[in-house]
């Protein structure tokens, strides 16, 4: 079933931003929660602590968060499968909070699908450039220049699309939840709360992914990479030794610039920088593959949770 055909509905929504306009701190939750709700709370807390971690590289953190979202929505499916939950939700199909959850879930599906498609394109661009570099034997090859320029041009276009998607996601993050939930019974109150919270955390993770993907290389000064090129030329440092000290995207553009520029005046240095670019491209390709696989899994669970929710609403 296509996303556009399912435009009537969705599952999830709560923001990591503790803005009083859209969180439910004022709601009194039951002291005794169902174990399924407790499991979801635990996964949500894990995701929040992962975001605060400073020990992982940005890409590793984002990928772990994507897998965390998969786990989250598996638990949401279990919660929605409970007879207690189905009985609590049934009959509320006209409530505003139901439509808000449904709208959010289709938004999450659409955003995940768009990001997955962009990653697929980026992975393809990386593969094409790798092929050209592998065939290269000498510096100054016009094929290299053409391929590098095509890669840079495509990357700039993709990052513009990612920036637009990020702006839309930030706008949905500032959504104002309207109606009061105080009249709901204890279990339903807890269910709605974790669904909203899950939605906000989903937005937060997807936002982090978009920020990582759209990271501009211009944050690093070219002079640093000219220095790296000179050190490589002198045999003082190898490309892989510098790789752990920079973020995944920040070095590749400058390595490519050095391949094309006057910094690679010697054949040996140019070949060394081509090897350096290949290593970085291999790392990026692996990152993209992991993210693509993770988003595929997340999309499946988002869809399942949505279908479960819609099925509950159709019960009479």
PDB file of C-alpha atoms in Angstrom:
ATOM      1  CA  UNK A   1       0.000   0.000   0.000  1.00  0.00           C
ATOM      2  CA  UNK A   2       1.421   3.412  -0.974  1.00  0.00           C
ATOM      3  CA  UNK A   3       2.007   6.179   1.544  1.00  0.00           C
ATOM      4  CA  UNK A   4      -0.306   8.527  -0.349  1.00  0.00           C
ATOM      5  CA  UNK A   5      -3.092   5.942  -0.240  1.00  0.00           C
ATOM      6  CA  UNK A   6      -2.796   5.834   3.523  1.00  0.00           C
ATOM      7  CA  UNK A   7      -2.912   9.585   4.013  1.00  0.00           C
ATOM      8  CA  UNK A   8      -5.801   9.237   6.477  1.00  0.00           C
ATOM      9  CA  UNK A   9      -3.749   8.115   9.470  1.00  0.00           C
ATOM     10  CA  UNK A  10      -0.633   7.583  11.870  1.00  0.00           C
ATOM     11  CA  UNK A  11       0.933   6.470  15.097  1.00  0.00           C
ATOM     12  CA  UNK A  12       3.052   8.534  17.451  1.00  0.00           C
ATOM     13  CA  UNK A  13       4.214  11.963  18.602  1.00  0.00           C
ATOM     14  CA  UNK A  14       6.091  13.606  21.551  1.00  0.00           C
ATOM     15  CA  UNK A  15       8.975  16.065  21.469  1.00  0.00           C
ATOM     16  CA  UNK A  16      12.365  15.974  23.120  1.00  0.00           C
ATOM     17  CA  UNK A  17      11.900  19.715  23.447  1.00  0.00           C
ATOM     18  CA  UNK A  18      10.278  20.233  26.820  1.00  0.00           C
ATOM     19  CA  UNK A  19       8.105  23.050  25.585  1.00  0.00           C
ATOM     20  CA  UNK A  20       4.967  23.423  27.695  1.00  0.00           C
ATOM     21  CA  UNK A  21       2.921  23.874  24.543  1.00  0.00           C
ATOM     22  CA  UNK A  22       3.262  20.260  23.516  1.00  0.00           C
ATOM     23  CA  UNK A  23       4.273  17.984  26.345  1.00  0.00           C
ATOM     24  CA  UNK A  24       1.968  16.360  28.875  1.00  0.00           C
ATOM     25  CA  UNK A  25       3.733  17.000  32.146  1.00  0.00           C
ATOM     26  CA  UNK A  26       0.431  18.185  33.637  1.00  0.00           C
ATOM     27  CA  UNK A  27      -1.180  14.769  33.126  1.00  0.00           C
ATOM     28  CA  UNK A  28      -1.293  12.541  36.206  1.00  0.00           C
ATOM     29  CA  UNK A  29      -0.252   9.057  35.162  1.00  0.00           C
ATOM     30  CA  UNK A  30      -1.360   5.962  37.053  1.00  0.00           C
ATOM     31  CA  UNK A  31       1.063   4.776  39.690  1.00  0.00           C
ATOM     32  CA  UNK A  32       0.845   1.191  38.413  1.00  0.00           C
ATOM     33  CA  UNK A  33       1.564   0.967  34.680  1.00  0.00           C
ATOM     34  CA  UNK A  34       1.093  -2.086  32.485  1.00  0.00           C
ATOM     35  CA  UNK A  35       4.424  -3.914  31.860  1.00  0.00           C
ATOM     36  CA  UNK A  36       4.200  -3.131  28.118  1.00  0.00           C
ATOM     37  CA  UNK A  37       4.000   0.579  28.868  1.00  0.00           C
ATOM     38  CA  UNK A  38       6.942   0.296  31.258  1.00  0.00           C
ATOM     39  CA  UNK A  39       9.022  -1.435  28.535  1.00  0.00           C
ATOM     40  CA  UNK A  40       8.323   1.419  26.138  1.00  0.00           C
ATOM     41  CA  UNK A  41       9.324   3.966  28.788  1.00  0.00           C
ATOM     42  CA  UNK A  42      12.605   2.087  29.260  1.00  0.00           C
ATOM     43  CA  UNK A  43      13.373   2.127  25.529  1.00  0.00           C
ATOM     44  CA  UNK A  44      12.513   5.836  25.360  1.00  0.00           C
ATOM     45  CA  UNK A  45      14.932   6.521  28.214  1.00  0.00           C
ATOM     46  CA  UNK A  46      17.650   4.508  26.431  1.00  0.00           C
ATOM     47  CA  UNK A  47      17.164   6.587  23.294  1.00  0.00           C
ATOM     48  CA  UNK A  48      17.362   9.828  25.254  1.00  0.00           C
ATOM     49  CA  UNK A  49      20.540   8.736  27.051  1.00  0.00           C
ATOM     50  CA  UNK A  50      22.071   7.636  23.736  1.00  0.00           C
ATOM     51  CA  UNK A  51      21.514  11.107  22.315  1.00  0.00           C
ATOM     52  CA  UNK A  52      23.331  12.597  25.318  1.00  0.00           C
ATOM     53  CA  UNK A  53      26.292  10.204  24.905  1.00  0.00           C
ATOM     54  CA  UNK A  54      29.645  11.733  23.955  1.00  0.00           C
ATOM     55  CA  UNK A  55      31.529   8.447  23.471  1.00  0.00           C
ATOM     56  CA  UNK A  56      30.161   7.509  20.029  1.00  0.00           C
ATOM     57  CA  UNK A  57      30.951   9.001  16.629  1.00  0.00           C
ATOM     58  CA  UNK A  58      27.956  10.876  15.165  1.00  0.00           C
ATOM     59  CA  UNK A  59      27.203   8.157  12.588  1.00  0.00           C
ATOM     60  CA  UNK A  60      27.415   5.373  15.190  1.00  0.00           C
ATOM     61  CA  UNK A  61      25.087   7.279  17.484  1.00  0.00           C
ATOM     62  CA  UNK A  62      22.558   7.878  14.704  1.00  0.00           C
ATOM     63  CA  UNK A  63      22.614   4.235  13.592  1.00  0.00           C
ATOM     64  CA  UNK A  64      22.184   3.024  17.184  1.00  0.00           C
ATOM     65  CA  UNK A  65      19.249   5.418  17.540  1.00  0.00           C
ATOM     66  CA  UNK A  66      17.612   4.037  14.379  1.00  0.00           C
ATOM     67  CA  UNK A  67      17.900   0.511  15.788  1.00  0.00           C
ATOM     68  CA  UNK A  68      16.521   1.853  19.071  1.00  0.00           C
ATOM     69  CA  UNK A  69      13.471   3.186  17.225  1.00  0.00           C
ATOM     70  CA  UNK A  70      12.952  -0.259  15.691  1.00  0.00           C
ATOM     71  CA  UNK A  71      12.923  -1.742  19.187  1.00  0.00           C
ATOM     72  CA  UNK A  72      10.564   1.003  20.340  1.00  0.00           C
ATOM     73  CA  UNK A  73       7.976   0.290  17.661  1.00  0.00           C
ATOM     74  CA  UNK A  74       8.183  -3.468  18.210  1.00  0.00           C
ATOM     75  CA  UNK A  75       7.129  -2.751  21.799  1.00  0.00           C
ATOM     76  CA  UNK A  76       4.399  -0.382  20.585  1.00  0.00           C
ATOM     77  CA  UNK A  77       3.033  -3.187  18.396  1.00  0.00           C
ATOM     78  CA  UNK A  78       2.900  -5.425  21.480  1.00  0.00           C
ATOM     79  CA  UNK A  79       1.105  -2.697  23.432  1.00  0.00           C
ATOM     80  CA  UNK A  80      -1.480  -2.202  20.684  1.00  0.00           C
ATOM     81  CA  UNK A  81      -2.004  -5.959  20.478  1.00  0.00           C
ATOM     82  CA  UNK A  82      -3.184  -6.105  24.087  1.00  0.00           C
ATOM     83  CA  UNK A  83      -6.913  -6.682  24.509  1.00  0.00           C
ATOM     84  CA  UNK A  84      -6.849  -4.121  27.334  1.00  0.00           C
ATOM     85  CA  UNK A  85      -5.436  -1.488  24.947  1.00  0.00           C
ATOM     86  CA  UNK A  86      -7.866  -2.361  22.168  1.00  0.00           C
ATOM     87  CA  UNK A  87     -10.842  -2.058  24.504  1.00  0.00           C
ATOM     88  CA  UNK A  88      -9.566   1.269  25.833  1.00  0.00           C
ATOM     89  CA  UNK A  89      -9.035   2.832  22.372  1.00  0.00           C
ATOM     90  CA  UNK A  90     -12.162   1.421  20.707  1.00  0.00           C
ATOM     91  CA  UNK A  91     -14.924   4.021  20.542  1.00  0.00           C
ATOM     92  CA  UNK A  92     -12.540   7.002  20.541  1.00  0.00           C
ATOM     93  CA  UNK A  93     -12.129   7.147  16.744  1.00  0.00           C
ATOM     94  CA  UNK A  94     -13.572  10.676  16.599  1.00  0.00           C
ATOM     95  CA  UNK A  95     -11.363  12.124  19.345  1.00  0.00           C
ATOM     96  CA  UNK A  96      -8.873  14.787  18.311  1.00  0.00           C
ATOM     97  CA  UNK A  97      -5.882  12.982  19.829  1.00  0.00           C
ATOM     98  CA  UNK A  98      -6.599   9.980  17.579  1.00  0.00           C
ATOM     99  CA  UNK A  99      -6.410  12.085  14.420  1.00  0.00           C
ATOM    100  CA  UNK A 100      -3.254  13.771  15.695  1.00  0.00           C
ATOM    101  CA  UNK A 101      -1.554  10.419  16.284  1.00  0.00           C
ATOM    102  CA  UNK A 102      -2.626   9.214  12.848  1.00  0.00           C
ATOM    103  CA  UNK A 103      -1.392  12.376  11.145  1.00  0.00           C
ATOM    104  CA  UNK A 104       1.949  12.049  12.908  1.00  0.00           C
ATOM    105  CA  UNK A 105       2.437   8.422  11.889  1.00  0.00           C
ATOM    106  CA  UNK A 106       1.947   9.159   8.186  1.00  0.00           C
ATOM    107  CA  UNK A 107       4.387  12.047   8.550  1.00  0.00           C
ATOM    108  CA  UNK A 108       6.984   9.736  10.119  1.00  0.00           C
ATOM    109  CA  UNK A 109       6.491   7.167   7.361  1.00  0.00           C
ATOM    110  CA  UNK A 110       6.866   9.816   4.683  1.00  0.00           C
ATOM    111  CA  UNK A 111       9.999  11.321   6.267  1.00  0.00           C
ATOM    112  CA  UNK A 112      11.661   7.912   6.761  1.00  0.00           C
ATOM    113  CA  UNK A 113      10.892   6.958   3.176  1.00  0.00           C
ATOM    114  CA  UNK A 114      12.333  10.220   1.818  1.00  0.00           C
ATOM    115  CA  UNK A 115      15.523   9.886   3.878  1.00  0.00           C
ATOM    116  CA  UNK A 116      15.973   6.256   2.823  1.00  0.00           C
ATOM    117  CA  UNK A 117      15.653   7.253  -0.858  1.00  0.00           C
ATOM    118  CA  UNK A 118      18.208  10.058  -0.410  1.00  0.00           C
ATOM    119  CA  UNK A 119      20.659   7.681   1.285  1.00  0.00           C
ATOM    120  CA  UNK A 120      20.229   5.255  -1.620  1.00  0.00           C
ATOM    121  CA  UNK A 121      21.187   8.044  -4.050  1.00  0.00           C
ATOM    122  CA  UNK A 122      24.169   9.116  -1.922  1.00  0.00           C
ATOM    123  CA  UNK A 123      25.380   5.525  -1.718  1.00  0.00           C
ATOM    124  CA  UNK A 124      25.136   5.283  -5.514  1.00  0.00           C
ATOM    125  CA  UNK A 125      27.217   8.451  -5.952  1.00  0.00           C
ATOM    126  CA  UNK A 126      29.860   7.054  -3.608  1.00  0.00           C
ATOM    127  CA  UNK A 127      29.960   3.787  -5.568  1.00  0.00           C
ATOM    128  CA  UNK A 128      30.430   5.577  -8.906  1.00  0.00           C
ATOM    129  CA  UNK A 129      33.314   7.651  -7.568  1.00  0.00           C
ATOM    130  CA  UNK A 130      34.937   4.572  -6.018  1.00  0.00           C
ATOM    131  CA  UNK A 131      34.856   2.843  -9.411  1.00  0.00           C
ATOM    132  CA  UNK A 132      36.648   5.728 -11.101  1.00  0.00           C
ATOM    133  CA  UNK A 133      39.299   6.007  -8.377  1.00  0.00           C
ATOM    134  CA  UNK A 134      39.963   2.266  -8.479  1.00  0.00           C
ATOM    135  CA  UNK A 135      40.687   2.452 -12.204  1.00  0.00           C
ATOM    136  CA  UNK A 136      43.082   5.352 -11.766  1.00  0.00           C
ATOM    137  CA  UNK A 137      46.807   4.746 -12.121  1.00  0.00           C
ATOM    138  CA  UNK A 138      48.260   8.218 -12.721  1.00  0.00           C
ATOM    139  CA  UNK A 139      47.481  11.738 -11.553  1.00  0.00           C
ATOM    140  CA  UNK A 140      46.017  14.495 -13.697  1.00  0.00           C
ATOM    141  CA  UNK A 141      43.407  12.207 -15.263  1.00  0.00           C
ATOM    142  CA  UNK A 142      40.490  14.124 -16.764  1.00  0.00           C
ATOM    143  CA  UNK A 143      38.158  11.265 -15.835  1.00  0.00           C
ATOM    144  CA  UNK A 144      38.960  11.819 -12.169  1.00  0.00           C
ATOM    145  CA  UNK A 145      38.279  15.529 -12.376  1.00  0.00           C
ATOM    146  CA  UNK A 146      34.962  14.993 -14.139  1.00  0.00           C
ATOM    147  CA  UNK A 147      33.862  12.298 -11.682  1.00  0.00           C
ATOM    148  CA  UNK A 148      34.902  14.255  -8.596  1.00  0.00           C
ATOM    149  CA  UNK A 149      33.093  17.360  -9.850  1.00  0.00           C
ATOM    150  CA  UNK A 150      29.980  15.279 -10.593  1.00  0.00           C
ATOM    151  CA  UNK A 151      30.113  13.804  -7.079  1.00  0.00           C
ATOM    152  CA  UNK A 152      30.503  17.228  -5.442  1.00  0.00           C
ATOM    153  CA  UNK A 153      27.673  18.688  -7.550  1.00  0.00           C
ATOM    154  CA  UNK A 154      25.317  15.812  -6.723  1.00  0.00           C
ATOM    155  CA  UNK A 155      26.199  16.025  -3.025  1.00  0.00           C
ATOM    156  CA  UNK A 156      25.378  19.737  -2.939  1.00  0.00           C
ATOM    157  CA  UNK A 157      21.983  19.116  -4.547  1.00  0.00           C
ATOM    158  CA  UNK A 158      21.174  16.269  -2.163  1.00  0.00           C
ATOM    159  CA  UNK A 159      22.151  18.357   0.859  1.00  0.00           C
ATOM    160  CA  UNK A 160      19.774  21.119  -0.271  1.00  0.00           C
ATOM    161  CA  UNK A 161      16.960  18.554  -0.334  1.00  0.00           C
ATOM    162  CA  UNK A 162      17.997  17.317   3.114  1.00  0.00           C
ATOM    163  CA  UNK A 163      17.991  20.871   4.479  1.00  0.00           C
ATOM    164  CA  UNK A 164      14.435  21.342   3.180  1.00  0.00           C
ATOM    165  CA  UNK A 165      13.341  18.060   4.766  1.00  0.00           C
ATOM    166  CA  UNK A 166      14.981  19.099   8.045  1.00  0.00           C
ATOM    167  CA  UNK A 167      13.092  22.413   8.051  1.00  0.00           C
ATOM    168  CA  UNK A 168       9.796  20.550   7.568  1.00  0.00           C
ATOM    169  CA  UNK A 169      10.666  18.171  10.398  1.00  0.00           C
ATOM    170  CA  UNK A 170      11.480  21.049  12.747  1.00  0.00           C
ATOM    171  CA  UNK A 171       8.117  22.593  11.903  1.00  0.00           C
ATOM    172  CA  UNK A 172       6.288  19.391  12.865  1.00  0.00           C
ATOM    173  CA  UNK A 173       8.318  19.294  16.088  1.00  0.00           C
ATOM    174  CA  UNK A 174       6.696  22.561  17.173  1.00  0.00           C
ATOM    175  CA  UNK A 175       3.199  21.144  16.826  1.00  0.00           C
ATOM    176  CA  UNK A 176       0.700  22.147  19.490  1.00  0.00           C
ATOM    177  CA  UNK A 177      -1.329  19.248  20.887  1.00  0.00           C
ATOM    178  CA  UNK A 178      -4.823  20.526  21.431  1.00  0.00           C
ATOM    179  CA  UNK A 179      -7.256  18.577  23.572  1.00  0.00           C
ATOM    180  CA  UNK A 180      -7.036  17.572  27.214  1.00  0.00           C
ATOM    181  CA  UNK A 181      -6.616  13.886  28.059  1.00  0.00           C
ATOM    182  CA  UNK A 182      -7.779  14.156  31.651  1.00  0.00           C
ATOM    183  CA  UNK A 183     -11.055  12.349  30.951  1.00  0.00           C
ATOM    184  CA  UNK A 184      -9.347   9.168  29.695  1.00  0.00           C
ATOM    185  CA  UNK A 185      -9.060   6.091  31.893  1.00  0.00           C
ATOM    186  CA  UNK A 186      -5.694   5.268  33.421  1.00  0.00           C
ATOM    187  CA  UNK A 187      -4.510   2.683  30.888  1.00  0.00           C
ATOM    188  CA  UNK A 188      -5.585   4.713  27.850  1.00  0.00           C
ATOM    189  CA  UNK A 189      -3.960   7.793  29.345  1.00  0.00           C
ATOM    190  CA  UNK A 190      -0.668   5.898  29.650  1.00  0.00           C
ATOM    191  CA  UNK A 191      -0.997   4.516  26.097  1.00  0.00           C
ATOM    192  CA  UNK A 192      -1.601   7.941  24.557  1.00  0.00           C
ATOM    193  CA  UNK A 193       1.264   9.409  26.544  1.00  0.00           C
ATOM    194  CA  UNK A 194       3.828   6.840  25.352  1.00  0.00           C
ATOM    195  CA  UNK A 195       2.579   7.104  21.760  1.00  0.00           C
ATOM    196  CA  UNK A 196       3.016  10.865  21.835  1.00  0.00           C
ATOM    197  CA  UNK A 197       6.409  10.581  23.525  1.00  0.00           C
ATOM    198  CA  UNK A 198       7.477   7.980  20.968  1.00  0.00           C
ATOM    199  CA  UNK A 199       6.499  10.336  18.173  1.00  0.00           C
ATOM    200  CA  UNK A 200       8.556  13.179  19.569  1.00  0.00           C
ATOM    201  CA  UNK A 201      11.577  10.910  20.048  1.00  0.00           C
ATOM    202  CA  UNK A 202      11.128   9.649  16.477  1.00  0.00           C
ATOM    203  CA  UNK A 203      11.283  13.241  15.226  1.00  0.00           C
ATOM    204  CA  UNK A 204      14.389  13.860  17.335  1.00  0.00           C
ATOM    205  CA  UNK A 205      16.221  10.813  15.925  1.00  0.00           C
ATOM    206  CA  UNK A 206      15.263  11.591  12.322  1.00  0.00           C
ATOM    207  CA  UNK A 207      16.365  15.172  12.850  1.00  0.00           C
ATOM    208  CA  UNK A 208      19.777  13.969  14.094  1.00  0.00           C
ATOM    209  CA  UNK A 209      20.084  11.741  11.023  1.00  0.00           C
ATOM    210  CA  UNK A 210      19.257  14.627   8.676  1.00  0.00           C
ATOM    211  CA  UNK A 211      21.744  16.907  10.429  1.00  0.00           C
ATOM    212  CA  UNK A 212      24.485  14.292  10.063  1.00  0.00           C
ATOM    213  CA  UNK A 213      23.682  13.662   6.387  1.00  0.00           C
ATOM    214  CA  UNK A 214      23.580  17.371   5.533  1.00  0.00           C
ATOM    215  CA  UNK A 215      26.742  18.259   7.463  1.00  0.00           C
ATOM    216  CA  UNK A 216      28.671  20.852   5.441  1.00  0.00           C
ATOM    217  CA  UNK A 217      32.348  20.211   4.860  1.00  0.00           C
ATOM    218  CA  UNK A 218      32.990  23.948   5.015  1.00  0.00           C
ATOM    219  CA  UNK A 219      33.051  23.744   8.818  1.00  0.00           C
ATOM    220  CA  UNK A 220      36.693  22.687   8.528  1.00  0.00           C
ATOM    221  CA  UNK A 221      39.324  25.150   7.318  1.00  0.00           C
ATOM    222  CA  UNK A 222      40.986  24.186   4.014  1.00  0.00           C
ATOM    223  CA  UNK A 223      44.384  25.116   5.463  1.00  0.00           C
ATOM    224  CA  UNK A 224      44.141  22.147   7.820  1.00  0.00           C
ATOM    225  CA  UNK A 225      43.742  19.754   4.907  1.00  0.00           C
ATOM    226  CA  UNK A 226      46.512  21.391   2.909  1.00  0.00           C
ATOM    227  CA  UNK A 227      48.703  20.690   5.940  1.00  0.00           C
ATOM    228  CA  UNK A 228      47.518  17.062   6.016  1.00  0.00           C
ATOM    229  CA  UNK A 229      48.432  16.728   2.338  1.00  0.00           C
ATOM    230  CA  UNK A 230      51.921  18.050   3.047  1.00  0.00           C
ATOM    231  CA  UNK A 231      52.366  15.691   5.983  1.00  0.00           C
ATOM    232  CA  UNK A 232      51.257  12.739   3.875  1.00  0.00           C
ATOM    233  CA  UNK A 233      53.743  13.794   1.213  1.00  0.00           C
ATOM    234  CA  UNK A 234      56.546  13.824   3.787  1.00  0.00           C
ATOM    235  CA  UNK A 235      55.479  10.464   5.208  1.00  0.00           C
ATOM    236  CA  UNK A 236      54.817  12.012   8.610  1.00  0.00           C
ATOM    237  CA  UNK A 237      51.213  10.829   8.817  1.00  0.00           C
ATOM    238  CA  UNK A 238      49.000   8.425   6.913  1.00  0.00           C
ATOM    239  CA  UNK A 239      45.466   9.217   5.834  1.00  0.00           C
ATOM    240  CA  UNK A 240      43.900   6.613   8.110  1.00  0.00           C
ATOM    241  CA  UNK A 241      45.654   8.153  11.115  1.00  0.00           C
ATOM    242  CA  UNK A 242      43.722  11.383  10.649  1.00  0.00           C
ATOM    243  CA  UNK A 243      40.387   9.738  10.036  1.00  0.00           C
ATOM    244  CA  UNK A 244      39.470   9.181  13.684  1.00  0.00           C
ATOM    245  CA  UNK A 245      40.035  12.848  14.454  1.00  0.00           C
ATOM    246  CA  UNK A 246      37.365  14.226  12.129  1.00  0.00           C
ATOM    247  CA  UNK A 247      33.674  13.687  11.537  1.00  0.00           C
ATOM    248  CA  UNK A 248      32.754  11.355   8.704  1.00  0.00           C
ATOM    249  CA  UNK A 249      31.929  13.944   6.040  1.00  0.00           C
ATOM    250  CA  UNK A 250      34.329  16.690   7.026  1.00  0.00           C
ATOM    251  CA  UNK A 251      37.502  15.284   5.492  1.00  0.00           C
ATOM    252  CA  UNK A 252      36.340  13.741   2.227  1.00  0.00           C
ATOM    253  CA  UNK A 253      35.596  16.973   0.365  1.00  0.00           C
ATOM    254  CA  UNK A 254      39.004  18.376   1.264  1.00  0.00           C
ATOM    255  CA  UNK A 255      40.781  15.179   0.230  1.00  0.00           C
ATOM    256  CA  UNK A 256      38.976  15.391  -3.119  1.00  0.00           C
ATOM    257  CA  UNK A 257      39.907  19.072  -3.399  1.00  0.00           C
ATOM    258  CA  UNK A 258      43.552  18.144  -2.794  1.00  0.00           C
ATOM    259  CA  UNK A 259      43.360  15.512  -5.544  1.00  0.00           C
ATOM    260  CA  UNK A 260      42.236  18.176  -8.001  1.00  0.00           C
ATOM    261  CA  UNK A 261      44.281  21.065  -6.631  1.00  0.00           C
ATOM    262  CA  UNK A 262      47.862  22.213  -6.685  1.00  0.00           C
ATOM    263  CA  UNK A 263      48.540  20.581  -3.292  1.00  0.00           C
ATOM    264  CA  UNK A 264      48.944  17.260  -5.165  1.00  0.00           C
ATOM    265  CA  UNK A 265      51.718  18.412  -7.487  1.00  0.00           C
ATOM    266  CA  UNK A 266      53.553  15.089  -7.337  1.00  0.00           C
ATOM    267  CA  UNK A 267      52.288  11.786  -8.712  1.00  0.00           C
ATOM    268  CA  UNK A 268      53.075   9.917  -5.480  1.00  0.00           C
ATOM    269  CA  UNK A 269      51.141  12.391  -3.341  1.00  0.00           C
ATOM    270  CA  UNK A 270      48.180  12.309  -5.699  1.00  0.00           C
ATOM    271  CA  UNK A 271      48.059   8.511  -5.550  1.00  0.00           C
ATOM    272  CA  UNK A 272      48.310   8.677  -1.758  1.00  0.00           C
ATOM    273  CA  UNK A 273      45.393  11.097  -1.617  1.00  0.00           C
ATOM    274  CA  UNK A 274      43.388   8.882  -3.989  1.00  0.00           C
ATOM    275  CA  UNK A 275      43.984   5.972  -1.597  1.00  0.00           C
ATOM    276  CA  UNK A 276      42.881   8.232   1.244  1.00  0.00           C
ATOM    277  CA  UNK A 277      39.693   9.167  -0.632  1.00  0.00           C
ATOM    278  CA  UNK A 278      38.964   5.492  -1.329  1.00  0.00           C
ATOM    279  CA  UNK A 279      39.234   4.639   2.367  1.00  0.00           C
ATOM    280  CA  UNK A 280      36.848   7.449   3.272  1.00  0.00           C
ATOM    281  CA  UNK A 281      34.422   6.447   0.537  1.00  0.00           C
ATOM    282  CA  UNK A 282      34.465   2.836   1.751  1.00  0.00           C
ATOM    283  CA  UNK A 283      33.631   4.039   5.259  1.00  0.00           C
ATOM    284  CA  UNK A 284      30.803   6.219   3.954  1.00  0.00           C
ATOM    285  CA  UNK A 285      29.404   3.397   1.828  1.00  0.00           C
ATOM    286  CA  UNK A 286      29.287   1.120   4.876  1.00  0.00           C
ATOM    287  CA  UNK A 287      27.595   3.877   6.905  1.00  0.00           C
ATOM    288  CA  UNK A 288      25.003   4.431   4.190  1.00  0.00           C
ATOM    289  CA  UNK A 289      24.295   0.709   3.872  1.00  0.00           C
ATOM    290  CA  UNK A 290      23.783   0.377   7.624  1.00  0.00           C
ATOM    291  CA  UNK A 291      21.462   3.386   7.707  1.00  0.00           C
ATOM    292  CA  UNK A 292      19.518   2.197   4.665  1.00  0.00           C
ATOM    293  CA  UNK A 293      18.975  -1.234   6.244  1.00  0.00           C
ATOM    294  CA  UNK A 294      18.015   0.358   9.563  1.00  0.00           C
ATOM    295  CA  UNK A 295      15.472   2.662   7.921  1.00  0.00           C
ATOM    296  CA  UNK A 296      13.962  -0.262   5.988  1.00  0.00           C
ATOM    297  CA  UNK A 297      13.389  -2.079   9.281  1.00  0.00           C
ATOM    298  CA  UNK A 298      12.024   1.049  10.945  1.00  0.00           C
ATOM    299  CA  UNK A 299       9.602   1.649   8.064  1.00  0.00           C
ATOM    300  CA  UNK A 300       8.230  -1.881   8.431  1.00  0.00           C
ATOM    301  CA  UNK A 301       7.570  -1.409  12.136  1.00  0.00           C
ATOM    302  CA  UNK A 302       6.098   2.081  11.669  1.00  0.00           C
ATOM    303  CA  UNK A 303       3.706   0.626   9.100  1.00  0.00           C
ATOM    304  CA  UNK A 304       2.776  -2.320  11.342  1.00  0.00           C
ATOM    305  CA  UNK A 305       2.084  -0.055  14.326  1.00  0.00           C
ATOM    306  CA  UNK A 306      -0.099   2.157  12.146  1.00  0.00           C
ATOM    307  CA  UNK A 307      -2.065  -0.799  10.786  1.00  0.00           C
ATOM    308  CA  UNK A 308      -2.618  -2.148  14.321  1.00  0.00           C
ATOM    309  CA  UNK A 309      -3.902   1.252  15.418  1.00  0.00           C
ATOM    310  CA  UNK A 310      -6.256   1.555  12.433  1.00  0.00           C
ATOM    311  CA  UNK A 311      -7.554  -1.967  13.018  1.00  0.00           C
ATOM    312  CA  UNK A 312      -8.403  -1.081  16.617  1.00  0.00           C
ATOM    313  CA  UNK A 313     -10.353   1.974  15.443  1.00  0.00           C
ATOM    314  CA  UNK A 314     -12.351  -0.202  13.044  1.00  0.00           C
ATOM    315  CA  UNK A 315     -13.499  -2.534  15.836  1.00  0.00           C
ATOM    316  CA  UNK A 316     -17.182  -2.289  16.729  1.00  0.00           C
TER     317      UNK A 316
END
